[in-house]
Amino acid sequence: MSTAGRKDSFYFRAKSLEYRSRAAFKLLELQERFGVIGNGPVLEFGSSPGGWTQAALSFTVGPILSIDRVSMEPVENVTFLKADLLDPSVEVKIRDWLSANNLGGFSSVLSDAMVKTSGNHSLDHSRSYEICRRVLDLSLMFLTEGGCVAAKMFQGDLTAELFRKYSGFFDFRKITSVSATREGSSEIYLVFKRFSGKRVR
Ligand SMILES: C[S@@+](CC[C@H](N)C(=O)[O-])C[C@H]1O[C@@H](n2cnc3c(N)ncnc32)[C@H](O)[C@@H]1O
């Protein structure tokens, strides 16, 4: 599709509200429908260029740690960490940040992380599965009791199994799509709320 064709109403609304990306509206909808951001610290994956970060800032009074493997222009009052969430060393970096800020964990984990689509649905689905599963594992490590997760993936064969695997850790679970997702995309969000606090089953 041409660049002009991709400039939809969300693109123009993002421009007028000075969001760095139209993706901000995805988080705004998830927040309105599910209250995925509370008053506590937020851990965000796949933050660059920063639309979700800007949107998250308007809801939380807690600090935000945003992570992406590509750089992000600074957002005031947000810590940005350039790191690959699939790399095991990211866990140490998150732990270091928490202890430097005297925090025990995060009340929300948000992930809009995704690799560039290849056009091969099965490949895109399995890559998104790998990212989403890792985000959910990191959520179990770093969420505080009662916490919440919203994580993106491309729907496919492995979605139901992944959803089931993590459902038992939370009181509320939902697979949903949002209206700012582009037509024809299989993008969905796994939303889990009210973390039990039990990190293993
Ligand atoms: C759709 S964009 C995110 C848009 C952003 N949430 C916003 O609102 O502006 C997906 C992001 O996921 C990041 N990403 C993909 N794989 C990643 C990984 N393994 N670790 C960290 N970030 C990753 C990409 O670099 C990209 O910036």
CSV table of C-alpha atoms and ligand atoms in Angstrom, one decimal:
chain,number,residue,atom,x,y,z
A,1,MET,CA,0.0,0.0,0.0
A,2,SER,CA,1.2,3.5,-0.7
A,3,THR,CA,2.3,5.8,2.2
A,4,ALA,CA,-0.6,8.1,1.3
A,5,GLY,CA,-3.1,5.2,1.6
A,6,ARG,CA,-1.7,4.4,5.1
A,7,LYS,CA,-2.5,7.9,6.4
A,8,ASP,CA,-5.8,7.0,8.0
A,9,SER,CA,-7.9,9.0,10.5
A,10,PHE,CA,-5.7,7.6,13.4
A,11,TYR,CA,-2.6,8.9,11.7
A,12,PHE,CA,-4.1,12.4,11.4
A,13,ARG,CA,-5.5,12.4,15.0
A,14,ALA,CA,-2.0,11.3,16.2
A,15,LYS,CA,-0.4,14.2,14.4
A,16,SER,CA,-2.9,16.7,15.8
A,17,LEU,CA,-2.5,15.5,19.3
A,18,GLU,CA,1.3,15.3,18.9
A,19,TYR,CA,1.5,11.5,19.6
A,20,ARG,CA,4.6,10.1,18.0
A,21,SER,CA,2.7,7.2,16.4
A,22,ARG,CA,-0.9,6.2,15.7
A,23,ALA,CA,-0.3,3.2,17.9
A,24,ALA,CA,-1.0,5.5,20.9
A,25,PHE,CA,-4.8,5.0,20.1
A,26,LYS,CA,-4.4,1.2,20.7
A,27,LEU,CA,-3.2,1.7,24.2
A,28,LEU,CA,-5.8,4.4,24.8
A,29,GLU,CA,-8.6,1.9,23.8
A,30,LEU,CA,-7.0,-0.9,26.0
A,31,GLN,CA,-7.0,1.6,28.9
A,32,GLU,CA,-10.5,2.7,28.4
A,33,ARG,CA,-11.9,-0.9,28.1
A,34,PHE,CA,-9.7,-2.7,30.6
A,35,GLY,CA,-7.9,-0.2,32.7
A,36,VAL,CA,-4.5,-1.8,31.9
A,37,ILE,CA,-2.5,1.0,33.6
A,38,GLY,CA,-2.9,1.6,37.3
A,39,ASN,CA,-1.2,4.0,39.7
A,40,GLY,CA,2.0,2.1,40.0
A,41,PRO,CA,5.2,1.6,38.0
A,42,VAL,CA,4.9,0.6,34.3
A,43,LEU,CA,7.2,-1.7,32.3
A,44,GLU,CA,6.8,-1.2,28.6
A,45,PHE,CA,8.3,-3.3,25.8
A,46,GLY,CA,8.5,-2.3,22.1
A,47,SER,CA,8.2,1.4,23.0
A,48,SER,CA,9.9,3.1,20.1
A,49,PRO,CA,9.0,5.7,18.7
A,50,GLY,CA,7.0,6.4,21.8
A,51,GLY,CA,3.2,6.7,21.1
A,52,TRP,CA,2.3,4.2,23.9
A,53,THR,CA,4.8,5.8,26.2
A,54,GLN,CA,3.2,9.2,25.8
A,55,ALA,CA,-0.3,7.7,26.3
A,56,ALA,CA,0.8,5.8,29.4
A,57,LEU,CA,2.2,8.9,30.9
A,58,SER,CA,-1.2,10.5,31.1
A,59,PHE,CA,-2.6,7.6,33.2
A,60,THR,CA,0.1,6.6,35.7
A,61,VAL,CA,1.6,8.5,38.6
A,62,GLY,CA,4.2,5.7,38.9
A,63,PRO,CA,7.6,5.7,37.0
A,64,ILE,CA,7.8,4.2,33.5
A,65,LEU,CA,10.6,2.0,32.2
A,66,SER,CA,10.4,1.7,28.4
A,67,ILE,CA,12.4,-0.9,26.5
A,68,ASP,CA,13.1,-1.3,22.8
A,69,ARG,CA,15.9,-2.7,20.7
A,70,VAL,CA,16.0,0.4,18.6
A,71,SER,CA,16.6,3.9,20.0
A,72,MET,CA,13.8,6.2,21.2
A,73,GLU,CA,13.8,10.0,21.5
A,74,PRO,CA,13.6,10.9,25.2
A,75,VAL,CA,10.2,11.3,26.8
A,76,GLU,CA,10.2,13.4,29.9
A,77,ASN,CA,10.0,11.5,33.2
A,78,VAL,CA,10.5,8.1,31.4
A,79,THR,CA,13.5,5.9,31.6
A,80,PHE,CA,14.4,4.3,28.2
A,81,LEU,CA,16.5,1.2,28.0
A,82,LYS,CA,17.8,0.1,24.6
A,83,ALA,CA,17.7,-3.7,24.9
A,84,ASP,CA,16.4,-6.8,23.2
A,85,LEU,CA,13.7,-8.4,25.3
A,86,LEU,CA,14.6,-11.8,24.1
A,87,ASP,CA,18.2,-11.4,25.5
A,88,PRO,CA,18.5,-13.0,28.9
A,89,SER,CA,20.5,-10.0,30.2
A,90,VAL,CA,17.4,-7.8,30.0
A,91,GLU,CA,16.2,-9.4,33.3
A,92,VAL,CA,19.3,-8.1,35.1
A,93,LYS,CA,18.9,-4.6,33.6
A,94,ILE,CA,15.2,-4.5,34.8
A,95,ARG,CA,16.2,-5.8,38.3
A,96,ASP,CA,18.9,-3.1,38.5
A,97,TRP,CA,16.5,-0.4,37.5
A,98,LEU,CA,14.0,-1.5,40.1
A,99,SER,CA,16.5,-1.6,42.9
A,100,ALA,CA,18.0,1.8,41.9
A,101,ASN,CA,14.4,3.2,42.2
A,102,ASN,CA,13.6,1.3,45.4
A,103,LEU,CA,10.8,-0.5,43.8
A,104,GLY,CA,9.6,-4.1,44.3
A,105,GLY,CA,8.0,-4.6,40.9
A,106,PHE,CA,5.6,-3.2,38.3
A,107,SER,CA,1.8,-2.9,38.5
A,108,SER,CA,1.5,-2.9,34.7
A,109,VAL,CA,3.5,-4.6,31.9
A,110,LEU,CA,2.6,-3.4,28.4
A,111,SER,CA,4.0,-4.8,25.2
A,112,ASP,CA,3.5,-3.5,21.6
A,113,ALA,CA,6.7,-5.2,20.6
A,114,MET,CA,6.7,-6.8,17.2
A,115,VAL,CA,9.1,-7.7,14.5
A,116,LYS,CA,8.5,-6.3,11.0
A,117,THR,CA,6.0,-8.4,9.2
A,118,SER,CA,7.3,-10.7,6.4
A,119,GLY,CA,4.0,-11.3,4.6
A,120,ASN,CA,4.3,-15.0,5.6
A,121,HIS,CA,1.5,-15.4,8.1
A,122,SER,CA,2.9,-18.5,9.7
A,123,LEU,CA,6.4,-17.1,10.2
A,124,ASP,CA,5.0,-13.7,11.5
A,125,HIS,CA,2.7,-15.6,13.9
A,126,SER,CA,5.6,-17.8,15.3
A,127,ARG,CA,7.9,-14.8,15.8
A,128,SER,CA,5.1,-12.9,17.6
A,129,TYR,CA,4.5,-16.0,19.7
A,130,GLU,CA,8.1,-16.0,20.8
A,131,ILE,CA,8.0,-12.3,21.7
A,132,CYS,CA,4.7,-12.6,23.5
A,133,ARG,CA,5.7,-15.7,25.5
A,134,ARG,CA,8.8,-13.9,26.6
A,135,VAL,CA,6.9,-10.8,27.7
A,136,LEU,CA,4.5,-13.0,29.7
A,137,ASP,CA,7.4,-14.8,31.4
A,138,LEU,CA,9.0,-11.4,32.2
A,139,SER,CA,5.6,-10.3,33.5
A,140,LEU,CA,5.5,-13.2,35.9
A,141,MET,CA,9.0,-12.2,37.2
A,142,PHE,CA,8.3,-8.5,37.6
A,143,LEU,CA,4.6,-7.9,38.3
A,144,THR,CA,3.4,-7.1,41.7
A,145,GLU,CA,0.3,-8.9,43.1
A,146,GLY,CA,-2.9,-7.5,41.5
A,147,GLY,CA,-0.9,-6.4,38.4
A,148,CYS,CA,-1.9,-6.3,34.8
A,149,VAL,CA,-0.5,-7.2,31.4
A,150,ALA,CA,-1.5,-6.2,27.8
A,151,ALA,CA,0.7,-7.9,25.2
A,152,LYS,CA,0.5,-7.9,21.4
A,153,MET,CA,0.7,-11.0,19.1
A,154,PHE,CA,-0.5,-12.1,15.7
A,155,GLN,CA,-3.3,-14.5,16.1
A,156,GLY,CA,-2.6,-18.1,14.9
A,157,ASP,CA,-2.4,-21.8,15.9
A,158,LEU,CA,-0.3,-21.1,19.0
A,159,THR,CA,-2.5,-18.3,20.5
A,160,ALA,CA,-5.0,-20.5,22.4
A,161,GLU,CA,-2.3,-22.6,24.0
A,162,LEU,CA,-0.3,-19.5,25.1
A,163,PHE,CA,-3.4,-17.8,26.5
A,164,ARG,CA,-4.3,-21.0,28.5
A,165,LYS,CA,-0.8,-21.3,29.8
A,166,TYR,CA,-0.8,-17.9,31.5
A,167,SER,CA,-4.5,-17.7,32.3
A,168,GLY,CA,-4.2,-19.5,35.6
A,169,PHE,CA,-2.0,-16.8,37.1
A,170,PHE,CA,-4.7,-14.1,36.7
A,171,ASP,CA,-8.3,-13.5,37.8
A,172,PHE,CA,-9.2,-11.9,34.5
A,173,ARG,CA,-8.1,-12.9,31.0
A,174,LYS,CA,-9.2,-11.7,27.6
A,175,ILE,CA,-8.0,-11.9,23.9
A,176,THR,CA,-9.1,-8.8,22.1
A,177,SER,CA,-8.5,-6.6,19.0
A,178,VAL,CA,-8.6,-2.8,18.9
A,179,SER,CA,-10.0,-0.4,16.4
A,180,ALA,CA,-6.7,1.3,15.5
A,181,THR,CA,-5.3,-2.0,14.1
A,182,ARG,CA,-5.0,-1.8,10.4
A,183,GLU,CA,-7.6,-3.7,8.3
A,184,GLY,CA,-6.5,-7.2,7.4
A,185,SER,CA,-4.0,-7.5,10.2
A,186,SER,CA,-4.2,-10.5,12.6
A,187,GLU,CA,-2.9,-8.3,15.5
A,188,ILE,CA,-4.5,-9.1,18.8
A,189,TYR,CA,-3.8,-8.3,22.5
A,190,LEU,CA,-3.7,-10.7,25.3
A,191,VAL,CA,-5.0,-8.9,28.4
A,192,PHE,CA,-4.5,-10.4,31.9
A,193,LYS,CA,-5.6,-8.6,35.1
A,194,ARG,CA,-5.3,-9.2,38.8
A,195,PHE,CA,-2.1,-11.2,39.0
A,196,SER,CA,-2.3,-13.8,41.8
A,197,GLY,CA,1.3,-13.1,43.0
A,198,LYS,CA,2.2,-16.8,42.5
A,199,ARG,CA,5.1,-16.9,40.0
A,200,VAL,CA,5.1,-20.7,39.4
A,201,ARG,CA,2.2,-23.2,39.2
B,1,LIG,C1,4.8,-1.5,16.4
B,1,LIG,S1,6.3,-0.9,17.0
B,1,LIG,C2,5.9,-0.2,18.5
B,1,LIG,C3,5.2,1.1,18.5
B,1,LIG,C4,5.2,1.9,19.8
B,1,LIG,N1,4.6,1.1,20.8
B,1,LIG,C5,4.5,3.2,19.7
B,1,LIG,O1,3.5,3.3,20.3
B,1,LIG,O2,5.1,4.1,19.1
B,1,LIG,C6,7.1,-2.4,17.5
B,1,LIG,C7,8.4,-2.2,18.3
B,1,LIG,O3,8.8,-3.4,18.8
B,1,LIG,C8,10.2,-3.4,18.9
B,1,LIG,N2,10.8,-4.8,19.0
B,1,LIG,C9,10.6,-5.8,18.2
B,1,LIG,N3,11.3,-6.9,18.7
B,1,LIG,C10,11.9,-6.5,19.9
B,1,LIG,C11,12.7,-7.2,20.8
B,1,LIG,N4,13.1,-8.4,20.7
B,1,LIG,N5,13.1,-6.5,21.9
B,1,LIG,C12,12.8,-5.2,22.0
B,1,LIG,N6,12.0,-4.5,21.2
B,1,LIG,C13,11.5,-5.1,20.1
B,1,LIG,C14,10.6,-2.8,17.5
B,1,LIG,O4,12.0,-2.3,17.5
B,1,LIG,C15,9.6,-1.7,17.3
B,1,LIG,O5,10.1,-0.5,17.8
